[in-house]
Each structure stands twice: as structure tokens, then as C-alpha cells.
Amino acid sequence: MRLVIARCAVDYSGRLNAHLPLATRLLVHKGDGSLLVHSDGGSYKPLNWMSPPCRLEPEQPGEEEASAGVTEVWRVTHQKTGDALRVQIYEILHDSAHELGIDPGLQKDGVEADLQRLLAEQVERIAEGATLVRREYPTAIGPVDLMVRDADGAAIAVEIKRRGDIDGVEQLTRYLELLGRDPHLAPVQGVFAAQEIKPQARVLAEDRGIRCLVLDYEDMKGIESGVPRLF
């Protein structure tokens, strides 16, 4: 990973056009080829970026650019869409490269993992008379958190989040679409479970026939699951 702090201007061209005027910014060029442009604000979100597959190629600044103080130009082109990010660099204040190695990946949040475990032990919260089929039920695009059946045997896919937003509803929607193609499961009901569900996410879920379930983590931890314990 290369980290460059530079006075630069950035232009994005493609499906949309965007311009960042001259300012001091952090340029992050990752090993996968992606480039992210950050300012000293805006939390974790870059001001602009190019996602892989893409390629960074240095260019010589034109005469007009050079006379304006541009010392080098980076062009990052997306290899599928042709969208381009062009960075005019006026001055480099810091330039370093670091080998980060293979990342083990994001581990699921401890509270979210606990919510999944507790809800699997307390499936009656999902539906009266429900029984657990499996945790991390596999689909072609990843596992759905819980698969259960209600008292009538109907399949229910449950996606669990700590905070439920629109992205979580979209994720569950994709799972339901795939699971609904399995004749042994169809029709599959959906339950979106979280400690907190944002209003927009609730509206979207209910519009798609997905039931929302708010989880009380403290209450769930205080209920005995009925699983035999040594102590």
C-alpha cells in the first residue's frame, strides 16, 4: 500500500463527472489497484475513489499544467467501464509504501454473533412453535444467519444485525430470492432482526413483505436457553 500526502486536484470522468479543486489530501493506492482520495474530515469516506479492476498509469503533465505548477499526473482507469480518475499533483509532502500482507478478514461483531447464538436458542421469539433448521444456512451468495420453520413447517430466513439499515434489508432480499428457488423451502418468509431498525429500513422491509423484529440483547442474555450446562 502506498500512502501519499500531496497538494492535488482530482477529476473523475465516466458515468458522472466530478471535480476536486486544489487542496492537500491523502492518496491511498492499494495493492488491488484501487485509489482512494481522502481529506482530513468526512470520517472514513473518501472524497473520490476508483475501485478494482483498475490500473494506475503516470502521465507527463501538459505544458499548461506544468506552467501552473503540476509536477506529475496519475490516471487511474477502470478496466471494465472505462471510467477514469485523473489526479494532478502539485507537491508531494509525504510518500511511503508498506507491505501489509494477507488480511484475515473482518470478524463478525461480538454482539452480533451473540445475538445470532441467542436467537438460535430462543427461536420462539421469531414465531410461536418455531424450530431451528440451521445457523449460517448456505446460499450461493453467502450464508443467511438463521433458517427456521414455524409450527406449520413454513421456512423462515432470518438476517440479524446489530443496527438494521437499508443495506441489511437488501441483503436479506437477495437471500430470499435465491432460497425461494428451492422447492423444498419455497415459499420462504423473511425476518429482519436487529437491536435497532432504522425507519427507512423498516419501511423498505415491510414493503417487501419482510417482518421486522427488534431484539432486546439484555433481555435475551437473561433468559435461560434450556440447553444443559455443567454449572
mmCIF file of C-alpha atoms in Angstrom:
data_model
loop_
_atom_site.group_PDB
_atom_site.id
_atom_site.type_symbol
_atom_site.label_atom_id
_atom_site.label_comp_id
_atom_site.label_asym_id
_atom_site.label_seq_id
_atom_site.Cartn_x
_atom_site.Cartn_y
_atom_site.Cartn_z
ATOM 1 C CA MET A 1 0.000 0.000 0.000
ATOM 2 C CA ARG A 2 1.300 3.432 -0.963
ATOM 3 C CA LEU A 3 0.359 6.467 1.107
ATOM 4 C CA VAL A 4 0.902 9.881 -0.444
ATOM 5 C CA ILE A 5 0.034 13.235 1.107
ATOM 6 C CA ALA A 6 0.008 15.784 -1.680
ATOM 7 C CA ARG A 7 -1.356 19.080 -2.865
ATOM 8 C CA CYS A 8 -3.514 17.905 -5.711
ATOM 9 C CA ALA A 9 -6.611 18.388 -7.839
ATOM 10 C CA VAL A 10 -8.755 15.446 -8.935
ATOM 11 C CA ASP A 11 -11.152 14.923 -11.850
ATOM 12 C CA TYR A 12 -13.469 11.943 -12.280
ATOM 13 C CA SER A 13 -14.975 11.218 -15.695
ATOM 14 C CA GLY A 14 -17.317 8.465 -16.796
ATOM 15 C CA ARG A 15 -20.929 7.809 -15.833
ATOM 16 C CA LEU A 16 -20.682 11.087 -13.952
ATOM 17 C CA ASN A 17 -18.167 13.925 -13.845
ATOM 18 C CA ALA A 18 -16.776 15.345 -10.600
ATOM 19 C CA HIS A 19 -14.021 17.789 -9.708
ATOM 20 C CA LEU A 20 -11.982 18.307 -6.543
ATOM 21 C CA PRO A 21 -10.112 21.637 -6.645
ATOM 22 C CA LEU A 22 -6.543 22.059 -5.461
ATOM 23 C CA ALA A 23 -6.060 21.118 -1.790
ATOM 24 C CA THR A 24 -3.873 18.941 0.426
ATOM 25 C CA ARG A 25 -5.176 15.369 0.521
ATOM 26 C CA LEU A 26 -4.234 11.784 1.327
ATOM 27 C CA LEU A 27 -3.958 9.444 -1.675
ATOM 28 C CA VAL A 28 -4.170 5.736 -0.851
ATOM 29 C CA HIS A 29 -3.071 3.378 -3.621
ATOM 30 C CA LYS A 30 -3.790 -0.213 -2.589
ATOM 31 C CA GLY A 31 -2.277 -3.443 -3.769
ATOM 32 C CA ASP A 32 -5.508 -4.364 -5.572
ATOM 33 C CA GLY A 33 -5.006 -1.296 -7.784
ATOM 34 C CA SER A 34 -7.699 0.851 -6.199
ATOM 35 C CA LEU A 35 -7.101 4.516 -5.416
ATOM 36 C CA LEU A 36 -8.844 6.443 -2.651
ATOM 37 C CA VAL A 37 -8.721 10.212 -2.169
ATOM 38 C CA HIS A 38 -9.214 11.352 1.436
ATOM 39 C CA SER A 39 -9.439 14.694 3.189
ATOM 40 C CA ASP A 40 -8.913 15.411 6.872
ATOM 41 C CA GLY A 41 -12.607 15.078 7.542
ATOM 42 C CA GLY A 42 -15.693 13.195 6.449
ATOM 43 C CA SER A 43 -14.980 10.228 8.710
ATOM 44 C CA TYR A 44 -13.987 7.070 6.814
ATOM 45 C CA LYS A 45 -15.494 8.013 3.447
ATOM 46 C CA PRO A 46 -13.129 9.024 0.626
ATOM 47 C CA LEU A 47 -13.907 12.146 -1.382
ATOM 48 C CA ASN A 48 -13.462 10.146 -4.553
ATOM 49 C CA TRP A 49 -12.103 6.748 -5.492
ATOM 50 C CA MET A 50 -11.648 4.118 -8.184
ATOM 51 C CA SER A 51 -12.434 0.508 -7.360
ATOM 52 C CA PRO A 52 -10.728 -2.519 -8.938
ATOM 53 C CA PRO A 53 -10.252 -3.804 -11.545
ATOM 54 C CA CYS A 54 -8.368 -0.659 -12.457
ATOM 55 C CA ARG A 55 -4.881 0.467 -13.412
ATOM 56 C CA LEU A 56 -2.801 3.468 -12.365
ATOM 57 C CA GLU A 57 -0.553 4.947 -15.042
ATOM 58 C CA PRO A 58 1.600 8.042 -14.510
ATOM 59 C CA GLU A 59 1.454 10.755 -17.179
ATOM 60 C CA GLN A 60 3.556 13.746 -18.014
ATOM 61 C CA PRO A 61 1.693 16.998 -17.323
ATOM 62 C CA GLY A 62 0.900 19.130 -20.336
ATOM 63 C CA GLU A 63 2.639 22.441 -20.932
ATOM 64 C CA GLU A 64 -0.237 24.425 -19.471
ATOM 65 C CA GLU A 65 -0.410 22.144 -16.431
ATOM 66 C CA ALA A 66 3.346 22.324 -15.890
ATOM 67 C CA SER A 67 3.292 26.098 -16.062
ATOM 68 C CA ALA A 68 0.543 26.056 -13.427
ATOM 69 C CA GLY A 69 2.745 24.009 -11.087
ATOM 70 C CA VAL A 70 1.657 20.425 -11.785
ATOM 71 C CA THR A 71 4.668 18.120 -11.282
ATOM 72 C CA GLU A 72 3.061 14.784 -12.185
ATOM 73 C CA VAL A 73 -0.276 13.293 -13.205
ATOM 74 C CA TRP A 74 -1.841 9.981 -12.211
ATOM 75 C CA ARG A 75 -4.539 8.435 -14.393
ATOM 76 C CA VAL A 76 -6.495 5.557 -12.883
ATOM 77 C CA THR A 77 -8.758 3.794 -15.392
ATOM 78 C CA HIS A 78 -11.403 1.193 -14.630
ATOM 79 C CA GLN A 79 -10.724 -1.763 -16.909
ATOM 80 C CA LYS A 80 -14.400 -2.644 -17.460
ATOM 81 C CA THR A 81 -16.273 0.644 -17.553
ATOM 82 C CA GLY A 82 -13.542 2.962 -18.831
ATOM 83 C CA ASP A 83 -14.276 5.473 -16.056
ATOM 84 C CA ALA A 84 -11.159 7.481 -15.221
ATOM 85 C CA LEU A 85 -9.782 9.290 -12.209
ATOM 86 C CA ARG A 86 -7.123 11.894 -13.088
ATOM 87 C CA VAL A 87 -5.002 13.314 -10.272
ATOM 88 C CA GLN A 88 -2.917 16.436 -10.857
ATOM 89 C CA ILE A 89 -0.144 16.521 -8.249
ATOM 90 C CA TYR A 90 1.407 19.891 -7.457
ATOM 91 C CA GLU A 91 3.543 18.926 -4.475
ATOM 92 C CA ILE A 92 4.198 15.700 -2.555
ATOM 93 C CA LEU A 93 4.531 16.227 1.188
ATOM 94 C CA HIS A 94 4.848 12.569 2.167
ATOM 95 C CA ASP A 95 5.314 9.335 0.220
ATOM 96 C CA SER A 96 5.635 5.891 1.812
ATOM 97 C CA ALA A 97 4.923 2.282 0.856
ATOM 98 C CA HIS A 98 4.014 -0.533 3.238
ATOM 99 C CA GLU A 99 3.584 -4.289 2.772
ATOM 100 C CA LEU A 100 0.528 -5.274 4.807
ATOM 101 C CA GLY A 101 0.395 -8.969 3.923
ATOM 102 C CA ILE A 102 -2.761 -11.078 3.711
ATOM 103 C CA ASP A 103 -5.605 -9.794 5.852
ATOM 104 C CA PRO A 104 -7.606 -12.448 7.772
ATOM 105 C CA GLY A 105 -10.839 -10.575 7.049
ATOM 106 C CA LEU A 106 -13.450 -8.920 9.189
ATOM 107 C CA GLN A 107 -14.648 -10.928 12.144
ATOM 108 C CA LYS A 108 -18.330 -10.583 12.962
ATOM 109 C CA ASP A 109 -19.041 -8.131 15.746
ATOM 110 C CA GLY A 110 -19.179 -9.871 19.118
ATOM 111 C CA VAL A 111 -22.638 -8.540 19.948
ATOM 112 C CA GLU A 112 -23.973 -9.528 16.529
ATOM 113 C CA ALA A 113 -22.539 -13.031 16.892
ATOM 114 C CA ASP A 114 -24.072 -13.290 20.359
ATOM 115 C CA LEU A 115 -27.429 -12.139 19.002
ATOM 116 C CA GLN A 116 -27.326 -14.919 16.427
ATOM 117 C CA ARG A 117 -26.460 -17.535 19.039
ATOM 118 C CA LEU A 118 -29.101 -16.329 21.498
ATOM 119 C CA LEU A 119 -31.841 -16.081 18.872
ATOM 120 C CA ALA A 120 -30.980 -19.595 17.655
ATOM 121 C CA GLU A 121 -31.555 -20.794 21.230
ATOM 122 C CA GLN A 122 -34.748 -18.732 21.555
ATOM 123 C CA VAL A 123 -36.411 -19.232 18.177
ATOM 124 C CA GLU A 124 -39.832 -18.805 19.772
ATOM 125 C CA ARG A 125 -39.113 -15.085 19.531
ATOM 126 C CA ILE A 126 -39.314 -15.463 15.751
ATOM 127 C CA ALA A 127 -42.549 -17.451 15.679
ATOM 128 C CA GLU A 128 -44.522 -19.450 18.212
ATOM 129 C CA GLY A 129 -43.678 -23.122 17.905
ATOM 130 C CA ALA A 130 -40.694 -22.419 15.627
ATOM 131 C CA THR A 131 -37.788 -24.833 15.390
ATOM 132 C CA LEU A 132 -34.217 -24.166 14.274
ATOM 133 C CA VAL A 133 -33.104 -25.731 10.999
ATOM 134 C CA ARG A 134 -29.557 -24.327 10.926
ATOM 135 C CA ARG A 135 -27.379 -21.360 11.770
ATOM 136 C CA GLU A 136 -25.414 -19.856 8.853
ATOM 137 C CA TYR A 137 -27.661 -21.524 6.278
ATOM 138 C CA PRO A 138 -25.684 -21.528 2.987
ATOM 139 C CA THR A 139 -26.719 -19.775 -0.201
ATOM 140 C CA ALA A 140 -24.775 -19.078 -3.395
ATOM 141 C CA ILE A 141 -24.022 -15.524 -2.228
ATOM 142 C CA GLY A 142 -23.267 -16.246 1.424
ATOM 143 C CA PRO A 143 -24.962 -17.678 4.496
ATOM 144 C CA VAL A 144 -28.210 -16.355 5.936
ATOM 145 C CA ASP A 145 -27.919 -16.100 9.724
ATOM 146 C CA LEU A 146 -30.748 -18.445 10.701
ATOM 147 C CA MET A 147 -33.099 -20.781 8.911
ATOM 148 C CA VAL A 148 -36.088 -21.874 10.984
ATOM 149 C CA ARG A 149 -39.509 -23.424 10.414
ATOM 150 C CA ASP A 150 -42.673 -22.272 12.084
ATOM 151 C CA ALA A 151 -45.248 -24.533 13.720
ATOM 152 C CA ASP A 152 -46.808 -25.239 10.302
ATOM 153 C CA GLY A 153 -43.454 -26.128 8.751
ATOM 154 C CA ALA A 154 -43.057 -22.944 6.709
ATOM 155 C CA ALA A 155 -39.456 -21.844 6.141
ATOM 156 C CA ILE A 156 -38.287 -18.542 7.639
ATOM 157 C CA ALA A 157 -34.948 -16.937 6.763
ATOM 158 C CA VAL A 158 -33.640 -14.576 9.448
ATOM 159 C CA GLU A 159 -30.976 -11.921 8.930
ATOM 160 C CA ILE A 160 -29.543 -10.485 12.162
ATOM 161 C CA LYS A 161 -27.874 -7.108 12.556
ATOM 162 C CA ARG A 162 -26.829 -5.001 15.496
ATOM 163 C CA ARG A 163 -28.245 -1.948 13.750
ATOM 164 C CA GLY A 164 -30.631 -2.615 10.906
ATOM 165 C CA ASP A 165 -30.352 -0.365 7.877
ATOM 166 C CA ILE A 166 -31.377 -0.482 4.228
ATOM 167 C CA ASP A 167 -28.283 -2.476 3.226
ATOM 168 C CA GLY A 168 -29.337 -5.264 5.587
ATOM 169 C CA VAL A 169 -32.809 -5.387 4.063
ATOM 170 C CA GLU A 170 -31.294 -5.547 0.578
ATOM 171 C CA GLN A 171 -29.028 -8.389 1.719
ATOM 172 C CA LEU A 172 -31.956 -10.395 3.086
ATOM 173 C CA THR A 173 -33.954 -9.699 -0.084
ATOM 174 C CA ARG A 174 -31.197 -11.292 -2.173
ATOM 175 C CA TYR A 175 -31.118 -14.329 0.123
ATOM 176 C CA LEU A 176 -34.896 -14.739 -0.105
ATOM 177 C CA GLU A 177 -34.783 -14.588 -3.890
ATOM 178 C CA LEU A 178 -32.280 -17.439 -4.022
ATOM 179 C CA LEU A 179 -33.872 -19.533 -1.273
ATOM 180 C CA GLY A 180 -37.271 -19.177 -2.932
ATOM 181 C CA ARG A 181 -35.973 -21.151 -5.915
ATOM 182 C CA ASP A 182 -35.548 -24.246 -3.722
ATOM 183 C CA PRO A 183 -38.789 -26.285 -3.950
ATOM 184 C CA HIS A 184 -38.044 -27.806 -0.528
ATOM 185 C CA LEU A 185 -38.139 -24.364 1.074
ATOM 186 C CA ALA A 186 -40.456 -22.206 -1.032
ATOM 187 C CA PRO A 187 -42.235 -20.083 -0.168
ATOM 188 C CA VAL A 188 -39.695 -18.603 2.242
ATOM 189 C CA GLN A 189 -40.677 -15.887 4.696
ATOM 190 C CA GLY A 190 -38.174 -13.243 5.762
ATOM 191 C CA VAL A 191 -37.479 -11.786 9.185
ATOM 192 C CA PHE A 192 -35.117 -8.831 9.644
ATOM 193 C CA ALA A 193 -33.924 -8.846 13.267
ATOM 194 C CA ALA A 194 -31.822 -6.163 14.944
ATOM 195 C CA GLN A 195 -31.370 -4.284 18.189
ATOM 196 C CA GLU A 196 -32.338 -1.125 16.342
ATOM 197 C CA ILE A 197 -34.055 -0.831 12.959
ATOM 198 C CA LYS A 198 -33.897 2.465 11.120
ATOM 199 C CA PRO A 199 -37.249 3.851 9.944
ATOM 200 C CA GLN A 200 -36.281 3.745 6.249
ATOM 201 C CA ALA A 201 -35.188 0.122 6.606
ATOM 202 C CA ARG A 202 -38.467 -0.805 8.283
ATOM 203 C CA VAL A 203 -40.497 0.832 5.512
ATOM 204 C CA LEU A 204 -38.496 -0.998 2.827
ATOM 205 C CA ALA A 205 -38.725 -4.335 4.641
ATOM 206 C CA GLU A 206 -42.473 -4.130 5.165
ATOM 207 C CA ASP A 207 -42.962 -3.088 1.544
ATOM 208 C CA ARG A 208 -41.207 -6.308 0.513
ATOM 209 C CA GLY A 209 -43.201 -8.485 2.901
ATOM 210 C CA ILE A 210 -40.317 -8.886 5.338
ATOM 211 C CA ARG A 211 -41.215 -8.849 9.022
ATOM 212 C CA CYS A 212 -39.108 -6.740 11.383
ATOM 213 C CA LEU A 213 -38.113 -7.995 14.814
ATOM 214 C CA VAL A 214 -36.462 -5.747 17.396
ATOM 215 C CA LEU A 215 -34.157 -7.677 19.725
ATOM 216 C CA ASP A 216 -33.557 -6.775 23.372
ATOM 217 C CA TYR A 217 -29.995 -8.013 23.887
ATOM 218 C CA GLU A 218 -30.013 -7.632 27.668
ATOM 219 C CA ASP A 219 -33.324 -9.440 27.948
ATOM 220 C CA MET A 220 -32.127 -12.252 25.711
ATOM 221 C CA LYS A 221 -28.984 -12.731 27.773
ATOM 222 C CA GLY A 222 -31.090 -13.070 30.909
ATOM 223 C CA ILE A 223 -33.237 -15.896 29.585
ATOM 224 C CA GLU A 224 -32.115 -19.476 30.092
ATOM 225 C CA SER A 225 -31.936 -21.279 26.787
ATOM 226 C CA GLY A 226 -32.772 -24.717 28.181
ATOM 227 C CA VAL A 227 -29.501 -26.129 26.890
ATOM 228 C CA PRO A 228 -27.902 -28.344 29.572
ATOM 229 C CA ARG A 229 -24.928 -26.695 31.316
ATOM 230 C CA LEU A 230 -22.330 -28.020 33.721
ATOM 231 C CA PHE A 231 -22.807 -25.129 36.152
#
